Amino acid sequence: MKRFTVMAVAAIAVVGLFAGPAAAASPHLKGNNPIAFTDNGLTLTATVSYAGLGNFDTLQTLNATGGATATCTNPAGQTQPPGQNPAPVDAQGATAVPRGDIKNGNVTISTVTNPPATPIPGAPDCPNPQWTEAITDVAFTSATIRLFQDSNLNGVFDPGELVLTVNCTFSPPTSNGPVPRSGFTCS
């Protein structure tokens, strides 16, 4: 009987080792102020603290939109009136975090968007296509943060399963530097 009990306990332990990674996690934002934003001029940084994560490779994506400020430079390079109606800017960024960096289900991740393409081909907001239209600043109006976890544990990171989405709106639009906590709402 003792031998049977030892084998049963060993079998349960082995099953537990393989079932552990698949255990349900409850990803959520951590603390009272889990999100911080910084407007870097042409890019946006989001730093987010999470809790309740599983021990999986993790990916945070950041998609942000905003209004661009641009200058138009004539072919002689002397006149630089502002662009008339620059198109909205969409910027994206992503940060991968290996499972080993998640401690007790907690991690803080910073992601920076890529800058918009500049100069804008064809200078659509300038007097004619021979001019050069360069984006000099972006005032961000919204951001979407998505968190993915890869539970495959196959040694190859893929985006994994979407486990959390946070939508934020900036009011007023951002200006260079840290965005005050009173300057955005998230849901």
mmCIF file with all atom_site columns, N, CA, C and O in Angstrom, residues 132-163:
data_model
loop_
_atom_site.group_PDB
_atom_site.id
_atom_site.type_symbol
_atom_site.label_atom_id
_atom_site.label_alt_id
_atom_site.label_comp_id
_atom_site.label_asym_id
_atom_site.label_entity_id
_atom_site.label_seq_id
_atom_site.pdbx_PDB_ins_code
_atom_site.Cartn_x
_atom_site.Cartn_y
_atom_site.Cartn_z
_atom_site.occupancy
_atom_site.B_iso_or_equiv
_atom_site.pdbx_formal_charge
_atom_site.auth_seq_id
_atom_site.auth_comp_id
_atom_site.auth_asym_id
_atom_site.auth_atom_id
_atom_site.pdbx_PDB_model_num
ATOM 1   N N  . THR A 1 132 ? 9.486  70.315 -49.241 1.00 0.00 ? 132 THR A N  1
ATOM 2   C CA . THR A 1 132 ? 9.712  69.217 -48.312 1.00 0.00 ? 132 THR A CA 1
ATOM 3   C C  . THR A 1 132 ? 8.858  69.456 -47.079 1.00 0.00 ? 132 THR A C  1
ATOM 4   O O  . THR A 1 132 ? 8.913  70.527 -46.473 1.00 0.00 ? 132 THR A O  1
ATOM 5   N N  . GLU A 1 133 ? 8.044  68.450 -46.730 1.00 0.00 ? 133 GLU A N  1
ATOM 6   C CA . GLU A 1 133 ? 7.207  68.544 -45.535 1.00 0.00 ? 133 GLU A CA 1
ATOM 7   C C  . GLU A 1 133 ? 7.787  67.617 -44.467 1.00 0.00 ? 133 GLU A C  1
ATOM 8   O O  . GLU A 1 133 ? 7.869  66.408 -44.654 1.00 0.00 ? 133 GLU A O  1
ATOM 9   N N  . ALA A 1 134 ? 8.220  68.206 -43.349 1.00 0.00 ? 134 ALA A N  1
ATOM 10  C CA . ALA A 1 134 ? 8.843  67.441 -42.271 1.00 0.00 ? 134 ALA A CA 1
ATOM 11  C C  . ALA A 1 134 ? 8.005  67.545 -41.000 1.00 0.00 ? 134 ALA A C  1
ATOM 12  O O  . ALA A 1 134 ? 7.632  68.641 -40.581 1.00 0.00 ? 134 ALA A O  1
ATOM 13  N N  . ILE A 1 135 ? 7.711  66.396 -40.393 1.00 0.00 ? 135 ILE A N  1
ATOM 14  C CA . ILE A 1 135 ? 6.983  66.380 -39.123 1.00 0.00 ? 135 ILE A CA 1
ATOM 15  C C  . ILE A 1 135 ? 7.965  66.765 -38.022 1.00 0.00 ? 135 ILE A C  1
ATOM 16  O O  . ILE A 1 135 ? 9.045  66.182 -37.901 1.00 0.00 ? 135 ILE A O  1
ATOM 17  N N  . THR A 1 136 ? 7.582  67.761 -37.225 1.00 0.00 ? 136 THR A N  1
ATOM 18  C CA . THR A 1 136 ? 8.461  68.236 -36.148 1.00 0.00 ? 136 THR A CA 1
ATOM 19  C C  . THR A 1 136 ? 7.953  67.866 -34.753 1.00 0.00 ? 136 THR A C  1
ATOM 20  O O  . THR A 1 136 ? 8.718  67.926 -33.788 1.00 0.00 ? 136 THR A O  1
ATOM 21  N N  . ASP A 1 137 ? 6.662  67.502 -34.639 1.00 0.00 ? 137 ASP A N  1
ATOM 22  C CA . ASP A 1 137 ? 6.112  67.156 -33.331 1.00 0.00 ? 137 ASP A CA 1
ATOM 23  C C  . ASP A 1 137 ? 4.799  66.417 -33.538 1.00 0.00 ? 137 ASP A C  1
ATOM 24  O O  . ASP A 1 137 ? 4.147  66.571 -34.581 1.00 0.00 ? 137 ASP A O  1
ATOM 25  N N  . VAL A 1 138 ? 4.425  65.614 -32.532 1.00 0.00 ? 138 VAL A N  1
ATOM 26  C CA . VAL A 1 138 ? 3.123  64.943 -32.536 1.00 0.00 ? 138 VAL A CA 1
ATOM 27  C C  . VAL A 1 138 ? 2.468  65.201 -31.181 1.00 0.00 ? 138 VAL A C  1
ATOM 28  O O  . VAL A 1 138 ? 3.098  65.013 -30.140 1.00 0.00 ? 138 VAL A O  1
ATOM 29  N N  . ALA A 1 139 ? 1.221  65.638 -31.213 1.00 0.00 ? 139 ALA A N  1
ATOM 30  C CA . ALA A 1 139 ? 0.411  65.789 -30.001 1.00 0.00 ? 139 ALA A CA 1
ATOM 31  C C  . ALA A 1 139 ? -0.532 64.586 -29.983 1.00 0.00 ? 139 ALA A C  1
ATOM 32  O O  . ALA A 1 139 ? -1.481 64.509 -30.771 1.00 0.00 ? 139 ALA A O  1
ATOM 33  N N  . PHE A 1 140 ? -0.259 63.628 -29.105 1.00 0.00 ? 140 PHE A N  1
ATOM 34  C CA . PHE A 1 140 ? -1.014 62.387 -29.081 1.00 0.00 ? 140 PHE A CA 1
ATOM 35  C C  . PHE A 1 140 ? -2.388 62.594 -28.450 1.00 0.00 ? 140 PHE A C  1
ATOM 36  O O  . PHE A 1 140 ? -2.529 63.322 -27.475 1.00 0.00 ? 140 PHE A O  1
ATOM 37  N N  . THR A 1 141 ? -3.393 61.935 -29.044 1.00 0.00 ? 141 THR A N  1
ATOM 38  C CA . THR A 1 141 ? -4.769 62.068 -28.565 1.00 0.00 ? 141 THR A CA 1
ATOM 39  C C  . THR A 1 141 ? -5.325 60.761 -27.993 1.00 0.00 ? 141 THR A C  1
ATOM 40  O O  . THR A 1 141 ? -6.287 60.794 -27.221 1.00 0.00 ? 141 THR A O  1
ATOM 41  N N  . SER A 1 142 ? -4.741 59.618 -28.371 1.00 0.00 ? 142 SER A N  1
ATOM 42  C CA . SER A 1 142 ? -5.223 58.342 -27.836 1.00 0.00 ? 142 SER A CA 1
ATOM 43  C C  . SER A 1 142 ? -4.119 57.289 -27.924 1.00 0.00 ? 142 SER A C  1
ATOM 44  O O  . SER A 1 142 ? -3.170 57.426 -28.690 1.00 0.00 ? 142 SER A O  1
ATOM 45  N N  . ALA A 1 143 ? -4.290 56.248 -27.115 1.00 0.00 ? 143 ALA A N  1
ATOM 46  C CA . ALA A 1 143 ? -3.346 55.129 -27.117 1.00 0.00 ? 143 ALA A CA 1
ATOM 47  C C  . ALA A 1 143 ? -4.092 53.857 -26.731 1.00 0.00 ? 143 ALA A C  1
ATOM 48  O O  . ALA A 1 143 ? -5.006 53.897 -25.900 1.00 0.00 ? 143 ALA A O  1
ATOM 49  N N  . THR A 1 144 ? -3.702 52.760 -27.347 1.00 0.00 ? 144 THR A N  1
ATOM 50  C CA . THR A 1 144 ? -4.229 51.447 -26.994 1.00 0.00 ? 144 THR A CA 1
ATOM 51  C C  . THR A 1 144 ? -3.058 50.553 -26.630 1.00 0.00 ? 144 THR A C  1
ATOM 52  O O  . THR A 1 144 ? -2.110 50.420 -27.404 1.00 0.00 ? 144 THR A O  1
ATOM 53  N N  . ILE A 1 145 ? -3.140 49.975 -25.444 1.00 0.00 ? 145 ILE A N  1
ATOM 54  C CA . ILE A 1 145 ? -2.101 49.067 -24.950 1.00 0.00 ? 145 ILE A CA 1
ATOM 55  C C  . ILE A 1 145 ? -2.707 47.671 -24.944 1.00 0.00 ? 145 ILE A C  1
ATOM 56  O O  . ILE A 1 145 ? -3.808 47.466 -24.405 1.00 0.00 ? 145 ILE A O  1
ATOM 57  N N  . ARG A 1 146 ? -1.989 46.722 -25.547 1.00 0.00 ? 146 ARG A N  1
ATOM 58  C CA . ARG A 1 146 ? -2.452 45.331 -25.553 1.00 0.00 ? 146 ARG A CA 1
ATOM 59  C C  . ARG A 1 146 ? -1.363 44.463 -24.945 1.00 0.00 ? 146 ARG A C  1
ATOM 60  O O  . ARG A 1 146 ? -0.180 44.659 -25.217 1.00 0.00 ? 146 ARG A O  1
ATOM 61  N N  . LEU A 1 147 ? -1.787 43.487 -24.155 1.00 0.00 ? 147 LEU A N  1
ATOM 62  C CA . LEU A 1 147 ? -0.855 42.558 -23.529 1.00 0.00 ? 147 LEU A CA 1
ATOM 63  C C  . LEU A 1 147 ? -1.173 41.148 -24.021 1.00 0.00 ? 147 LEU A C  1
ATOM 64  O O  . LEU A 1 147 ? -2.328 40.707 -23.953 1.00 0.00 ? 147 LEU A O  1
ATOM 65  N N  . PHE A 1 148 ? -0.146 40.472 -24.519 1.00 0.00 ? 148 PHE A N  1
ATOM 66  C CA . PHE A 1 148 ? -0.273 39.112 -25.029 1.00 0.00 ? 148 PHE A CA 1
ATOM 67  C C  . PHE A 1 148 ? 0.618  38.201 -24.197 1.00 0.00 ? 148 PHE A C  1
ATOM 68  O O  . PHE A 1 148 ? 1.706  38.607 -23.765 1.00 0.00 ? 148 PHE A O  1
ATOM 69  N N  . GLN A 1 149 ? 0.190  36.958 -23.989 1.00 0.00 ? 149 GLN A N  1
ATOM 70  C CA . GLN A 1 149 ? 1.036  35.969 -23.339 1.00 0.00 ? 149 GLN A CA 1
ATOM 71  C C  . GLN A 1 149 ? 1.045  34.703 -24.179 1.00 0.00 ? 149 GLN A C  1
ATOM 72  O O  . GLN A 1 149 ? -0.005 34.239 -24.637 1.00 0.00 ? 149 GLN A O  1
ATOM 73  N N  . ASP A 1 150 ? 2.251  34.136 -24.376 1.00 0.00 ? 150 ASP A N  1
ATOM 74  C CA . ASP A 1 150 ? 2.457  32.940 -25.185 1.00 0.00 ? 150 ASP A CA 1
ATOM 75  C C  . ASP A 1 150 ? 2.535  31.731 -24.264 1.00 0.00 ? 150 ASP A C  1
ATOM 76  O O  . ASP A 1 150 ? 3.546  31.503 -23.616 1.00 0.00 ? 150 ASP A O  1
ATOM 77  N N  . SER A 1 151 ? 1.458  30.968 -24.210 1.00 0.00 ? 151 SER A N  1
ATOM 78  C CA . SER A 1 151 ? 1.422  29.815 -23.316 1.00 0.00 ? 151 SER A CA 1
ATOM 79  C C  . SER A 1 151 ? 1.862  28.527 -23.993 1.00 0.00 ? 151 SER A C  1
ATOM 80  O O  . SER A 1 151 ? 1.779  27.458 -23.400 1.00 0.00 ? 151 SER A O  1
ATOM 81  N N  . ASN A 1 152 ? 2.357  28.605 -25.241 1.00 0.00 ? 152 ASN A N  1
ATOM 82  C CA . ASN A 1 152 ? 2.766  27.393 -25.949 1.00 0.00 ? 152 ASN A CA 1
ATOM 83  C C  . ASN A 1 152 ? 4.010  26.762 -25.351 1.00 0.00 ? 152 ASN A C  1
ATOM 84  O O  . ASN A 1 152 ? 4.204  25.560 -25.439 1.00 0.00 ? 152 ASN A O  1
ATOM 85  N N  . LEU A 1 153 ? 4.889  27.570 -24.770 1.00 0.00 ? 153 LEU A N  1
ATOM 86  C CA . LEU A 1 153 ? 6.129  27.087 -24.157 1.00 0.00 ? 153 LEU A CA 1
ATOM 87  C C  . LEU A 1 153 ? 6.915  26.191 -25.105 1.00 0.00 ? 153 LEU A C  1
ATOM 88  O O  . LEU A 1 153 ? 7.533  25.225 -24.700 1.00 0.00 ? 153 LEU A O  1
ATOM 89  N N  . ASN A 1 154 ? 6.881  26.523 -26.390 1.00 0.00 ? 154 ASN A N  1
ATOM 90  C CA . ASN A 1 154 ? 7.583  25.720 -27.382 1.00 0.00 ? 154 ASN A CA 1
ATOM 91  C C  . ASN A 1 154 ? 8.967  26.266 -27.712 1.00 0.00 ? 154 ASN A C  1
ATOM 92  O O  . ASN A 1 154 ? 9.615  25.784 -28.623 1.00 0.00 ? 154 ASN A O  1
ATOM 93  N N  . GLY A 1 155 ? 9.414  27.254 -26.980 1.00 0.00 ? 155 GLY A N  1
ATOM 94  C CA . GLY A 1 155 ? 10.732 27.830 -27.209 1.00 0.00 ? 155 GLY A CA 1
ATOM 95  C C  . GLY A 1 155 ? 10.762 28.873 -28.315 1.00 0.00 ? 155 GLY A C  1
ATOM 96  O O  . GLY A 1 155 ? 11.771 29.506 -28.547 1.00 0.00 ? 155 GLY A O  1
ATOM 97  N N  . VAL A 1 156 ? 9.662  29.035 -29.033 1.00 0.00 ? 156 VAL A N  1
ATOM 98  C CA . VAL A 1 156 ? 9.577  30.024 -30.104 1.00 0.00 ? 156 VAL A CA 1
ATOM 99  C C  . VAL A 1 156 ? 8.521  31.040 -29.698 1.00 0.00 ? 156 VAL A C  1
ATOM 100 O O  . VAL A 1 156 ? 7.368  30.698 -29.460 1.00 0.00 ? 156 VAL A O  1
ATOM 101 N N  . PHE A 1 157 ? 8.921  32.309 -29.582 1.00 0.00 ? 157 PHE A N  1
ATOM 102 C CA . PHE A 1 157 ? 7.964  33.331 -29.141 1.00 0.00 ? 157 PHE A CA 1
ATOM 103 C C  . PHE A 1 157 ? 7.081  33.735 -30.301 1.00 0.00 ? 157 PHE A C  1
ATOM 104 O O  . PHE A 1 157 ? 7.547  34.019 -31.394 1.00 0.00 ? 157 PHE A O  1
ATOM 105 N N  . ASP A 1 158 ? 5.787  33.701 -30.057 1.00 0.00 ? 158 ASP A N  1
ATOM 106 C CA . ASP A 1 158 ? 4.831  34.284 -30.987 1.00 0.00 ? 158 ASP A CA 1
ATOM 107 C C  . ASP A 1 158 ? 3.957  35.225 -30.160 1.00 0.00 ? 158 ASP A C  1
ATOM 108 O O  . ASP A 1 158 ? 4.038  35.207 -28.934 1.00 0.00 ? 158 ASP A O  1
ATOM 109 N N  . PRO A 1 159 ? 3.157  36.068 -30.796 1.00 0.00 ? 159 PRO A N  1
ATOM 110 C CA . PRO A 1 159 ? 2.398  37.038 -30.007 1.00 0.00 ? 159 PRO A CA 1
ATOM 111 C C  . PRO A 1 159 ? 1.547  36.404 -28.910 1.00 0.00 ? 159 PRO A C  1
ATOM 112 O O  . PRO A 1 159 ? 1.290  37.019 -27.895 1.00 0.00 ? 159 PRO A O  1
ATOM 113 N N  . GLY A 1 160 ? 1.108  35.191 -29.107 1.00 0.00 ? 160 GLY A N  1
ATOM 114 C CA . GLY A 1 160 ? 0.340  34.537 -28.070 1.00 0.00 ? 160 GLY A CA 1
ATOM 115 C C  . GLY A 1 160 ? -1.096 35.008 -27.997 1.00 0.00 ? 160 GLY A C  1
ATOM 116 O O  . GLY A 1 160 ? -1.638 35.579 -28.935 1.00 0.00 ? 160 GLY A O  1
ATOM 117 N N  . GLU A 1 161 ? -1.695 34.803 -26.852 1.00 0.00 ? 161 GLU A N  1
ATOM 118 C CA . GLU A 1 161 ? -3.096 35.118 -26.628 1.00 0.00 ? 161 GLU A CA 1
ATOM 119 C C  . GLU A 1 161 ? -3.236 36.519 -26.049 1.00 0.00 ? 161 GLU A C  1
ATOM 120 O O  . GLU A 1 161 ? -2.504 36.899 -25.133 1.00 0.00 ? 161 GLU A O  1
ATOM 121 N N  . LEU A 1 162 ? -4.190 37.274 -26.575 1.00 0.00 ? 162 LEU A N  1
ATOM 122 C CA . LEU A 1 162 ? -4.490 38.600 -26.034 1.00 0.00 ? 162 LEU A CA 1
ATOM 123 C C  . LEU A 1 162 ? -5.134 38.412 -24.664 1.00 0.00 ? 162 LEU A C  1
ATOM 124 O O  . LEU A 1 162 ? -6.176 37.763 -24.551 1.00 0.00 ? 162 LEU A O  1
ATOM 125 N N  . VAL A 1 163 ? -4.510 38.950 -23.613 1.00 0.00 ? 163 VAL A N  1
ATOM 126 C CA . VAL A 1 163 ? -5.030 38.768 -22.255 1.00 0.00 ? 163 VAL A CA 1
ATOM 127 C C  . VAL A 1 163 ? -5.536 40.059 -21.618 1.00 0.00 ? 163 VAL A C  1
ATOM 128 O O  . VAL A 1 163 ? -6.231 40.011 -20.609 1.00 0.00 ? 163 VAL A O  1
#
